[in-house]
Amino acid sequence: MSNIKLEFKYTGLDNKEIIKYTEKVGKIHQELHENKNKKGEFLGWMDLPTDCDKKEIDKIKKSAKKIAKDSEILLVIGIGGSYLGARAVIESLTHTFYNYLPKEQRKTPQILYAGNNISGQYLNDLVELIGDRDLSISVISKSGTTTEPAIAFRFFREFMENKYGIKEARKRIYVTTDKRKGALKTLADKEGYTTFVIPDNVGGRYSVLTPVGLLPIATAGIDIDKILDGAKFAQEKYSDDNLKYNDCYKYAVTRNILYKDEKNIELLVTYEPKMHYMIEWWKQLFGESEGKEGKGIYPSGAEFTTDLHSLGQYIQEGRKNLFETVINIEKQESNIKINLDEDDLDGINYISGKTMEYVNKRAMQGTIDAHVEGDVPNIVINIEKLDEETIGHLIYFFELSCAISGKILEINPFDQPGVEKYKTNMFKLLGKPGYEE
Ligand code: PA5
């Protein structure tokens, strides 16, 4: 099992400062574990790796196989926690250009996304991209009432019925929603779609290890057992209530100490473009969990070295309210050697014979040193390699650290009352019944 190791030496913090939180974190640990199975606590994600429903996993695998057999495309309709986790895992673990590869080379369906915006242009362009190719739909909404996916699903349901006829369309639509309630559940029951359940006690942004993430992930040909194994490994690894021995809790504490020291923006940094959506998922997880009651670290992200040529200047010399958490993938799966060029007109012969990975690592070390010198503390998360197990591990690591961090901040990391405000205004403007005033 590949592992994850954290480094705090670039934070400028003494271990003693972190350890001061031992009692506080111990209490939070106890509270989370005691309340794990209580109704309404939204702590179901804590035991998902060890307690997943085997029947549901088999049903996911079976459906993924059917989709791969009868469809060239899986269209995933969902937003926020019902979308980002699947995309993060799929993009991290598949070919960088997965969706652009010829079908024979890809072997599993193209994965496309809808319902995460309200753009008609996007849907029209998507229809053009789909063309006359075969597709299936995975529509995901815990509440079953979210406007963005509801609009996209209404559009694509009609599209599917026109393309395949009602009977065949029904066999190609997979619904992941609440066990009992919501408009999507009502519709799924009426139409007889294959349905998957999002457990009551798992909130949207903590749901990637449920059918929400696992169905699209399995359809992309990724081994979901290995993802769950990695998460299980993390569940065990971070089960120690003693902060001293728990890197996940140390991460949560460190970010809170930095926050108190006016470092109120965290950039999650990657040097691997495939991790782009992992950053998007992480931003949602921490942003929606912690940004409350006028408090919280603003979660942002950067892809280096790309963004060193856009954000780099600000990070180095701008306001000193930032810290970075750098994901370092120790061993890249594939690499390129820089060849010698006799003329050396581009002036890079001094690195000939070296690999791009070697250069990327030097860029990372040089950047960490520069940013730390510029008063931007860095936390480093070293992950051995990008595989199913480490991604499962990383997901659990971030979910648990987010819960602990939110509790240290003394907010509820499992609700999102602020998201309702825009919806209420939008519904009023749209004249939704019940919102007229
Ligand atoms: O984390 C959350 O709870 C949210 O981001 C939701 O996932 C998002 O709003 C989508 O909600 P739903 O799954 O109910 O459509």
Short mmCIF file of C-alpha atoms and ligand atoms in Angstrom, two decimals:
data_model
loop_
_atom_site.label_atom_id
_atom_site.label_comp_id
_atom_site.label_asym_id
_atom_site.label_seq_id
_atom_site.Cartn_x
_atom_site.Cartn_y
_atom_site.Cartn_z
CA MET A 1 0.00 0.00 0.00
CA SER A 2 1.58 3.32 -1.03
CA ASN A 3 1.69 5.85 1.74
CA ILE A 4 1.34 9.56 2.45
CA LYS A 5 3.77 11.51 4.61
CA LEU A 6 3.41 15.08 5.84
CA GLU A 7 6.17 17.61 6.38
CA PHE A 8 5.64 20.62 8.62
CA LYS A 9 9.21 21.93 8.62
CA TYR A 10 8.39 24.72 6.17
CA THR A 11 5.60 26.16 8.31
CA GLY A 12 7.91 28.00 10.67
CA LEU A 13 6.00 26.40 13.54
CA ASP A 14 7.58 24.57 16.40
CA ASN A 15 6.10 21.11 17.02
CA LYS A 16 5.43 22.29 20.61
CA GLU A 17 2.93 24.86 19.28
CA ILE A 18 1.05 22.11 17.46
CA ILE A 19 1.12 19.73 20.40
CA LYS A 20 -0.55 22.38 22.60
CA TYR A 21 -3.79 21.39 20.86
CA THR A 22 -3.56 17.77 22.05
CA GLU A 23 -6.34 18.01 24.62
CA LYS A 24 -8.68 19.99 22.38
CA VAL A 25 -8.20 17.61 19.46
CA GLY A 26 -8.54 14.58 21.73
CA LYS A 27 -11.96 15.87 22.83
CA ILE A 28 -13.04 16.50 19.23
CA HIS A 29 -11.88 13.01 18.28
CA GLN A 30 -13.95 11.55 21.10
CA GLU A 31 -16.99 13.65 20.17
CA LEU A 32 -16.82 12.54 16.52
CA HIS A 33 -16.40 8.87 17.42
CA GLU A 34 -19.18 8.95 20.03
CA ASN A 35 -21.61 10.62 17.66
CA LYS A 36 -20.67 8.58 14.62
CA ASN A 37 -23.84 6.57 14.52
CA LYS A 38 -26.23 9.21 15.83
CA LYS A 39 -28.99 10.41 13.56
CA GLY A 40 -28.61 13.90 12.12
CA GLU A 41 -24.87 14.15 12.87
CA PHE A 42 -23.78 13.57 9.23
CA LEU A 43 -20.83 11.44 10.32
CA GLY A 44 -21.61 8.42 8.15
CA TRP A 45 -18.58 9.17 5.92
CA MET A 46 -16.26 8.21 8.81
CA ASP A 47 -17.00 4.50 8.48
CA LEU A 48 -17.71 4.29 4.74
CA PRO A 49 -14.42 2.50 3.90
CA THR A 50 -15.00 -0.32 6.39
CA ASP A 51 -18.75 -0.30 6.43
CA CYS A 52 -19.72 0.06 2.78
CA ASP A 53 -22.74 -1.82 1.51
CA LYS A 54 -21.29 -4.79 -0.41
CA LYS A 55 -24.52 -5.31 -2.37
CA GLU A 56 -24.49 -1.68 -3.48
CA ILE A 57 -20.83 -2.02 -4.56
CA ASP A 58 -21.68 -5.11 -6.65
CA LYS A 59 -24.61 -3.27 -8.19
CA ILE A 60 -22.29 -0.37 -9.06
CA LYS A 61 -19.81 -2.71 -10.74
CA LYS A 62 -22.57 -4.44 -12.68
CA SER A 63 -24.03 -1.15 -13.86
CA ALA A 64 -20.57 0.17 -14.80
CA LYS A 65 -20.02 -2.96 -16.92
CA LYS A 66 -23.39 -2.54 -18.65
CA ILE A 67 -22.67 1.14 -19.35
CA ALA A 68 -19.23 0.28 -20.75
CA LYS A 69 -20.86 -2.30 -23.00
CA ASP A 70 -23.76 -0.28 -24.38
CA SER A 71 -22.48 3.31 -24.22
CA GLU A 72 -19.65 5.32 -25.65
CA ILE A 73 -20.40 8.13 -23.20
CA LEU A 74 -21.49 8.39 -19.58
CA LEU A 75 -23.03 11.77 -18.88
CA VAL A 76 -22.74 12.61 -15.18
CA ILE A 77 -25.34 15.17 -14.10
CA GLY A 78 -24.77 16.77 -10.70
CA ILE A 79 -23.28 19.78 -8.91
CA GLY A 80 -21.08 20.45 -5.86
CA GLY A 81 -20.63 17.35 -3.75
CA SER A 82 -22.67 15.39 -6.27
CA TYR A 83 -20.11 16.07 -8.99
CA LEU A 84 -16.64 17.15 -7.93
CA GLY A 85 -15.48 14.00 -6.15
CA ALA A 86 -16.09 11.73 -9.14
CA ARG A 87 -14.38 14.13 -11.52
CA ALA A 88 -11.43 14.59 -9.14
CA VAL A 89 -10.80 10.85 -8.90
CA ILE A 90 -11.39 10.13 -12.59
CA GLU A 91 -9.09 12.87 -13.81
CA SER A 92 -6.36 12.01 -11.28
CA LEU A 93 -6.29 8.34 -12.22
CA THR A 94 -6.93 8.20 -15.95
CA HIS A 95 -4.92 9.33 -18.98
CA THR A 96 -4.45 13.12 -19.03
CA PHE A 97 -6.37 13.21 -22.33
CA TYR A 98 -8.78 10.37 -21.45
CA ASN A 99 -11.83 11.96 -23.06
CA TYR A 100 -9.93 12.80 -26.25
CA LEU A 101 -8.46 9.33 -26.82
CA PRO A 102 -9.87 7.19 -29.62
CA LYS A 103 -12.50 4.81 -28.28
CA GLU A 104 -10.34 1.67 -28.90
CA GLN A 105 -7.51 3.10 -26.85
CA ARG A 106 -9.69 4.32 -24.00
CA LYS A 107 -11.65 1.07 -23.68
CA THR A 108 -14.13 2.57 -21.18
CA PRO A 109 -16.72 5.29 -21.92
CA GLN A 110 -15.96 8.96 -22.26
CA ILE A 111 -17.11 10.72 -19.09
CA LEU A 112 -18.86 14.03 -19.69
CA TYR A 113 -20.50 16.32 -17.16
CA ALA A 114 -23.64 18.46 -17.04
CA GLY A 115 -25.87 20.10 -14.45
CA ASN A 116 -23.02 22.00 -12.84
CA ASN A 117 -23.92 25.35 -14.43
CA ILE A 118 -26.96 27.04 -16.00
CA SER A 119 -25.55 27.61 -19.47
CA GLY A 120 -27.72 26.75 -22.46
CA GLN A 121 -24.65 27.18 -24.65
CA TYR A 122 -22.93 24.42 -22.66
CA LEU A 123 -25.82 21.98 -23.12
CA ASN A 124 -26.16 22.72 -26.83
CA ASP A 125 -22.43 22.22 -27.32
CA LEU A 126 -22.63 19.00 -25.32
CA VAL A 127 -25.37 17.68 -27.60
CA GLU A 128 -23.16 18.49 -30.58
CA LEU A 129 -20.25 16.66 -28.98
CA ILE A 130 -22.38 13.60 -28.22
CA GLY A 131 -23.62 13.48 -31.81
CA ASP A 132 -25.24 10.17 -32.62
CA ARG A 133 -23.09 8.17 -30.22
CA ASP A 134 -24.61 5.89 -27.58
CA LEU A 135 -24.80 7.19 -24.05
CA SER A 136 -26.01 6.54 -20.53
CA ILE A 137 -26.76 9.05 -17.82
CA SER A 138 -25.84 9.06 -14.14
CA VAL A 139 -27.92 11.76 -12.48
CA ILE A 140 -26.93 12.53 -8.91
CA SER A 141 -28.66 14.73 -6.35
CA LYS A 142 -29.01 14.00 -2.66
CA SER A 143 -31.84 16.46 -2.13
CA GLY A 144 -33.27 15.62 -5.53
CA THR A 145 -34.38 19.23 -5.88
CA THR A 146 -31.26 21.15 -6.92
CA THR A 147 -32.07 23.47 -9.82
CA GLU A 148 -28.92 23.08 -11.95
CA PRO A 149 -29.02 19.27 -12.30
CA ALA A 150 -32.84 19.31 -12.48
CA ILE A 151 -32.75 21.56 -15.57
CA ALA A 152 -30.00 19.49 -17.23
CA PHE A 153 -31.77 16.22 -16.45
CA ARG A 154 -35.08 17.42 -17.79
CA PHE A 155 -33.29 18.39 -21.02
CA PHE A 156 -31.35 15.12 -21.35
CA ARG A 157 -34.29 12.91 -20.33
CA GLU A 158 -36.18 14.28 -23.30
CA PHE A 159 -33.05 13.87 -25.44
CA MET A 160 -32.74 10.21 -24.37
CA GLU A 161 -36.43 9.48 -24.93
CA ASN A 162 -36.28 10.99 -28.41
CA LYS A 163 -33.10 9.09 -29.21
CA TYR A 164 -33.96 5.68 -27.78
CA GLY A 165 -37.69 5.65 -27.08
CA ILE A 166 -39.03 5.64 -23.52
CA LYS A 167 -38.33 1.97 -22.75
CA GLU A 168 -34.67 1.89 -23.78
CA ALA A 169 -34.05 5.37 -22.31
CA ARG A 170 -35.18 4.07 -18.93
CA LYS A 171 -32.52 1.35 -19.07
CA ARG A 172 -29.81 3.92 -19.69
CA ILE A 173 -30.62 6.29 -16.83
CA TYR A 174 -29.07 5.70 -13.40
CA VAL A 175 -30.28 7.78 -10.48
CA THR A 176 -28.30 8.35 -7.27
CA THR A 177 -30.37 10.10 -4.63
CA ASP A 178 -31.97 9.89 -1.19
CA LYS A 179 -33.53 6.61 -0.10
CA ARG A 180 -37.00 8.08 0.38
CA LYS A 181 -37.49 11.72 -0.49
CA GLY A 182 -37.02 14.35 -3.20
CA ALA A 183 -38.38 15.03 -6.68
CA LEU A 184 -35.67 12.88 -8.28
CA LYS A 185 -36.62 9.90 -6.11
CA THR A 186 -40.29 10.32 -7.10
CA LEU A 187 -39.33 10.50 -10.77
CA ALA A 188 -36.99 7.50 -10.52
CA ASP A 189 -39.70 5.39 -8.87
CA LYS A 190 -42.27 6.41 -11.48
CA GLU A 191 -39.97 5.67 -14.43
CA GLY A 192 -38.35 2.58 -12.91
CA TYR A 193 -34.77 3.83 -13.33
CA THR A 194 -31.93 1.91 -11.69
CA THR A 195 -31.35 3.75 -8.42
CA PHE A 196 -28.50 4.05 -5.94
CA VAL A 197 -28.83 5.42 -2.44
CA ILE A 198 -26.87 8.22 -0.77
CA PRO A 199 -26.88 7.31 2.92
CA ASP A 200 -28.86 9.73 5.13
CA ASN A 201 -25.88 10.44 7.35
CA VAL A 202 -23.45 11.39 4.58
CA GLY A 203 -23.49 15.00 3.32
CA GLY A 204 -22.88 15.87 -0.33
CA ARG A 205 -19.23 16.93 -0.11
CA TYR A 206 -18.34 13.88 2.01
CA SER A 207 -20.05 11.45 -0.40
CA VAL A 208 -17.42 10.54 -2.99
CA LEU A 209 -16.98 7.06 -1.50
CA THR A 210 -20.71 6.31 -1.95
CA PRO A 211 -22.41 5.55 -5.32
CA VAL A 212 -22.26 9.33 -5.93
CA GLY A 213 -18.59 8.99 -6.84
CA LEU A 214 -18.17 5.26 -7.23
CA LEU A 215 -20.55 4.68 -10.17
CA PRO A 216 -18.89 7.22 -12.51
CA ILE A 217 -15.44 6.21 -11.21
CA ALA A 218 -16.06 2.51 -11.88
CA THR A 219 -17.45 3.35 -15.32
CA ALA A 220 -14.15 5.06 -16.15
CA GLY A 221 -12.46 1.69 -15.53
CA ILE A 222 -10.98 2.57 -12.15
CA ASP A 223 -10.78 -0.16 -9.50
CA ILE A 224 -13.15 1.07 -6.78
CA ASP A 225 -12.12 -1.71 -4.39
CA LYS A 226 -8.61 -0.29 -4.38
CA ILE A 227 -9.94 3.24 -3.77
CA LEU A 228 -11.87 1.90 -0.76
CA ASP A 229 -8.78 -0.05 0.38
CA GLY A 230 -6.77 3.17 0.40
CA ALA A 231 -9.49 4.93 2.37
CA LYS A 232 -9.66 1.98 4.79
CA PHE A 233 -5.90 2.22 5.30
CA ALA A 234 -6.32 5.93 6.11
CA GLN A 235 -9.26 5.27 8.44
CA GLU A 236 -6.99 2.97 10.46
CA LYS A 237 -3.90 5.17 10.16
CA TYR A 238 -5.65 8.29 11.46
CA SER A 239 -7.63 6.60 14.21
CA ASP A 240 -5.17 7.58 16.97
CA ASP A 241 -6.71 10.22 19.22
CA ASN A 242 -3.22 11.43 20.15
CA LEU A 243 -2.32 14.46 18.02
CA LYS A 244 1.36 13.64 18.37
CA TYR A 245 0.94 10.47 16.30
CA ASN A 246 -1.78 11.65 13.95
CA ASP A 247 -0.62 13.60 10.85
CA CYS A 248 -4.18 14.19 9.73
CA TYR A 249 -4.99 15.98 12.98
CA LYS A 250 -1.66 17.83 12.79
CA TYR A 251 -2.65 19.18 9.38
CA ALA A 252 -5.96 20.42 10.83
CA VAL A 253 -4.21 22.05 13.79
CA THR A 254 -1.42 23.60 11.72
CA ARG A 255 -3.82 25.33 9.36
CA ASN A 256 -5.72 26.73 12.37
CA ILE A 257 -2.54 28.05 13.98
CA LEU A 258 -1.57 29.70 10.69
CA TYR A 259 -5.10 31.11 10.40
CA LYS A 260 -4.80 32.71 13.82
CA ASP A 261 -1.57 34.26 12.60
CA GLU A 262 -3.50 36.13 9.86
CA LYS A 263 -2.80 33.47 7.21
CA ASN A 264 -6.42 33.24 6.15
CA ILE A 265 -6.00 31.93 2.60
CA GLU A 266 -4.75 28.42 1.87
CA LEU A 267 -3.57 27.43 -1.58
CA LEU A 268 -3.61 23.73 -2.34
CA VAL A 269 -0.78 23.33 -4.80
CA THR A 270 -0.06 20.57 -7.29
CA TYR A 271 2.75 20.09 -9.77
CA GLU A 272 0.69 17.50 -11.67
CA PRO A 273 -2.07 18.79 -14.02
CA LYS A 274 -4.11 15.62 -13.50
CA MET A 275 -4.80 16.81 -9.95
CA HIS A 276 -6.69 19.91 -11.12
CA TYR A 277 -10.11 18.58 -10.08
CA MET A 278 -8.73 17.17 -6.83
CA ILE A 279 -8.05 20.81 -5.95
CA GLU A 280 -11.59 21.77 -7.02
CA TRP A 281 -13.04 19.00 -4.83
CA TRP A 282 -10.84 20.06 -1.89
CA LYS A 283 -11.89 23.72 -2.34
CA GLN A 284 -15.54 22.74 -2.06
CA LEU A 285 -14.93 20.39 0.87
CA PHE A 286 -13.14 22.99 2.97
CA GLY A 287 -14.94 26.09 1.68
CA GLU A 288 -18.44 24.85 2.29
CA SER A 289 -17.46 23.18 5.55
CA GLU A 290 -15.55 26.03 7.19
CA GLY A 291 -16.72 29.34 5.74
CA LYS A 292 -19.29 30.25 8.39
CA GLU A 293 -20.10 32.79 11.09
CA GLY A 294 -17.59 35.23 9.63
CA LYS A 295 -14.82 32.68 10.07
CA GLY A 296 -12.77 30.24 8.01
CA ILE A 297 -9.71 29.89 5.84
CA TYR A 298 -10.48 30.76 2.20
CA PRO A 299 -9.55 27.67 0.18
CA SER A 300 -7.87 28.39 -3.11
CA GLY A 301 -5.64 26.41 -5.41
CA ALA A 302 -2.78 26.63 -7.83
CA GLU A 303 -1.15 24.45 -10.47
CA PHE A 304 2.58 24.86 -10.64
CA THR A 305 4.63 25.57 -12.54
CA THR A 306 1.78 26.93 -14.75
CA ASP A 307 0.54 29.40 -12.13
CA LEU A 308 4.02 30.48 -11.11
CA HIS A 309 3.75 32.51 -14.30
CA SER A 310 0.46 34.08 -13.19
CA LEU A 311 -0.01 33.92 -9.41
CA GLY A 312 3.64 33.44 -8.53
CA GLN A 313 4.38 37.14 -8.23
CA TYR A 314 1.51 37.70 -5.80
CA ILE A 315 2.40 34.68 -3.70
CA GLN A 316 6.03 35.78 -3.43
CA GLU A 317 5.56 39.49 -2.82
CA GLY A 318 1.87 40.26 -2.32
CA ARG A 319 -0.13 40.44 0.93
CA LYS A 320 1.21 38.12 3.56
CA ASN A 321 -2.07 36.38 4.29
CA LEU A 322 -1.34 33.14 2.42
CA PHE A 323 -0.04 29.70 3.18
CA GLU A 324 0.36 26.76 0.85
CA THR A 325 -0.26 23.05 1.11
CA VAL A 326 1.81 21.34 -1.54
CA ILE A 327 0.97 17.90 -2.85
CA ASN A 328 4.21 16.25 -3.89
CA ILE A 329 3.83 13.08 -5.96
CA GLU A 330 7.12 11.35 -5.27
CA LYS A 331 7.18 8.94 -8.20
CA GLN A 332 5.59 9.75 -11.54
CA GLU A 333 4.20 6.88 -13.56
CA SER A 334 5.55 8.15 -16.83
CA ASN A 335 8.45 10.41 -17.62
CA ILE A 336 10.50 12.02 -20.38
CA LYS A 337 14.28 12.49 -20.69
CA ILE A 338 15.53 15.80 -22.03
CA ASN A 339 17.86 15.08 -24.93
CA LEU A 340 21.15 16.75 -25.79
CA ASP A 341 21.02 19.18 -28.73
CA GLU A 342 24.33 19.92 -30.40
CA ASP A 343 23.50 23.53 -31.20
CA ASP A 344 21.90 24.25 -27.81
CA LEU A 345 20.22 27.34 -29.22
CA ASP A 346 17.50 27.09 -26.57
CA GLY A 347 20.19 27.00 -23.89
CA ILE A 348 18.90 24.02 -21.98
CA ASN A 349 21.73 21.56 -22.57
CA TYR A 350 22.70 21.98 -18.92
CA ILE A 351 19.70 19.79 -18.05
CA SER A 352 20.12 17.32 -20.89
CA GLY A 353 20.09 13.77 -19.67
CA LYS A 354 17.80 14.76 -16.84
CA THR A 355 14.14 13.79 -16.72
CA MET A 356 11.20 16.21 -16.63
CA GLU A 357 10.35 14.76 -13.24
CA TYR A 358 13.81 15.73 -11.99
CA VAL A 359 13.31 19.27 -13.26
CA ASN A 360 9.78 19.46 -11.83
CA LYS A 361 11.10 18.42 -8.40
CA ARG A 362 13.78 21.11 -8.50
CA ALA A 363 11.12 23.64 -9.48
CA MET A 364 9.08 22.51 -6.49
CA GLN A 365 11.95 22.72 -4.03
CA GLY A 366 13.04 26.08 -5.40
CA THR A 367 9.49 27.39 -5.12
CA ILE A 368 8.96 26.12 -1.58
CA ASP A 369 12.23 27.74 -0.47
CA ALA A 370 11.37 31.02 -2.22
CA HIS A 371 7.83 31.19 -0.84
CA VAL A 372 8.91 30.31 2.69
CA GLU A 373 11.52 33.08 2.44
CA GLY A 374 8.70 35.37 1.28
CA ASP A 375 6.76 34.58 4.50
CA VAL A 376 4.40 32.07 2.91
CA PRO A 377 4.45 28.97 5.14
CA ASN A 378 4.26 25.61 3.38
CA ILE A 379 2.83 22.28 4.48
CA VAL A 380 4.00 19.41 2.25
CA ILE A 381 1.94 16.29 1.61
CA ASN A 382 4.23 13.66 0.07
CA ILE A 383 2.35 10.95 -1.75
CA GLU A 384 4.33 7.98 -3.02
CA LYS A 385 2.56 7.68 -6.36
CA LEU A 386 -0.72 8.48 -8.00
CA ASP A 387 -2.73 5.28 -7.72
CA GLU A 388 -6.15 4.17 -6.53
CA GLU A 389 -4.99 3.50 -2.98
CA THR A 390 -3.30 6.87 -2.48
CA ILE A 391 -6.29 8.70 -3.91
CA GLY A 392 -8.61 6.81 -1.53
CA HIS A 393 -6.18 7.62 1.28
CA LEU A 394 -6.04 11.30 0.33
CA ILE A 395 -9.83 11.59 0.19
CA TYR A 396 -10.24 10.17 3.68
CA PHE A 397 -7.33 12.26 4.96
CA PHE A 398 -8.92 15.50 3.72
CA GLU A 399 -12.44 14.63 4.88
CA LEU A 400 -11.26 13.81 8.38
CA SER A 401 -8.91 16.79 8.62
CA CYS A 402 -11.72 19.05 7.42
CA ALA A 403 -14.07 17.78 10.13
CA ILE A 404 -11.40 18.22 12.84
CA SER A 405 -10.38 21.63 11.51
CA GLY A 406 -13.98 22.86 11.41
CA LYS A 407 -14.50 21.72 14.99
CA ILE A 408 -11.32 23.51 16.11
CA LEU A 409 -12.79 26.60 14.46
CA GLU A 410 -15.99 25.97 16.42
CA ILE A 411 -18.33 25.89 13.45
CA ASN A 412 -20.47 23.04 12.13
CA PRO A 413 -18.46 21.49 9.27
CA PHE A 414 -21.44 19.48 8.01
CA ASP A 415 -24.04 22.11 7.09
CA GLN A 416 -24.10 24.82 4.41
CA PRO A 417 -26.78 27.38 5.35
CA GLY A 418 -25.10 30.14 3.33
CA VAL A 419 -25.75 28.36 0.04
CA GLU A 420 -29.49 28.95 0.48
CA LYS A 421 -29.22 32.72 0.17
CA TYR A 422 -28.54 32.86 -3.57
CA LYS A 423 -31.16 30.19 -4.16
CA THR A 424 -33.85 32.18 -2.33
CA ASN A 425 -33.03 35.31 -4.33
CA MET A 426 -32.95 33.39 -7.60
CA PHE A 427 -36.26 31.66 -6.84
CA LYS A 428 -37.85 35.04 -6.02
CA LEU A 429 -36.60 36.48 -9.30
CA LEU A 430 -37.84 33.43 -11.17
CA GLY A 431 -41.24 33.55 -9.47
CA LYS A 432 -41.00 30.06 -7.97
CA PRO A 433 -44.24 29.31 -6.11
CA GLY A 434 -43.80 30.03 -2.42
CA TYR A 435 -40.95 32.54 -3.01
CA GLU A 436 -42.99 35.46 -4.39
CA GLU A 437 -42.41 37.69 -1.38
O1 PA5 B 1 -21.86 19.42 -0.09
C1 PA5 B 1 -23.04 19.69 -0.29
O2 PA5 B 1 -23.93 19.34 0.47
C2 PA5 B 1 -23.44 20.46 -1.53
O3 PA5 B 1 -22.34 20.91 -2.23
C3 PA5 B 1 -24.29 19.59 -2.44
O4 PA5 B 1 -23.56 18.45 -2.80
C4 PA5 B 1 -24.73 20.34 -3.68
O5 PA5 B 1 -25.37 21.53 -3.33
C5 PA5 B 1 -25.66 19.49 -4.52
O6 PA5 B 1 -26.76 19.09 -3.78
P1 PA5 B 1 -27.67 17.88 -4.19
O7 PA5 B 1 -26.86 16.64 -4.18
O8 PA5 B 1 -28.75 17.85 -3.17
O9 PA5 B 1 -28.19 18.19 -5.56
#
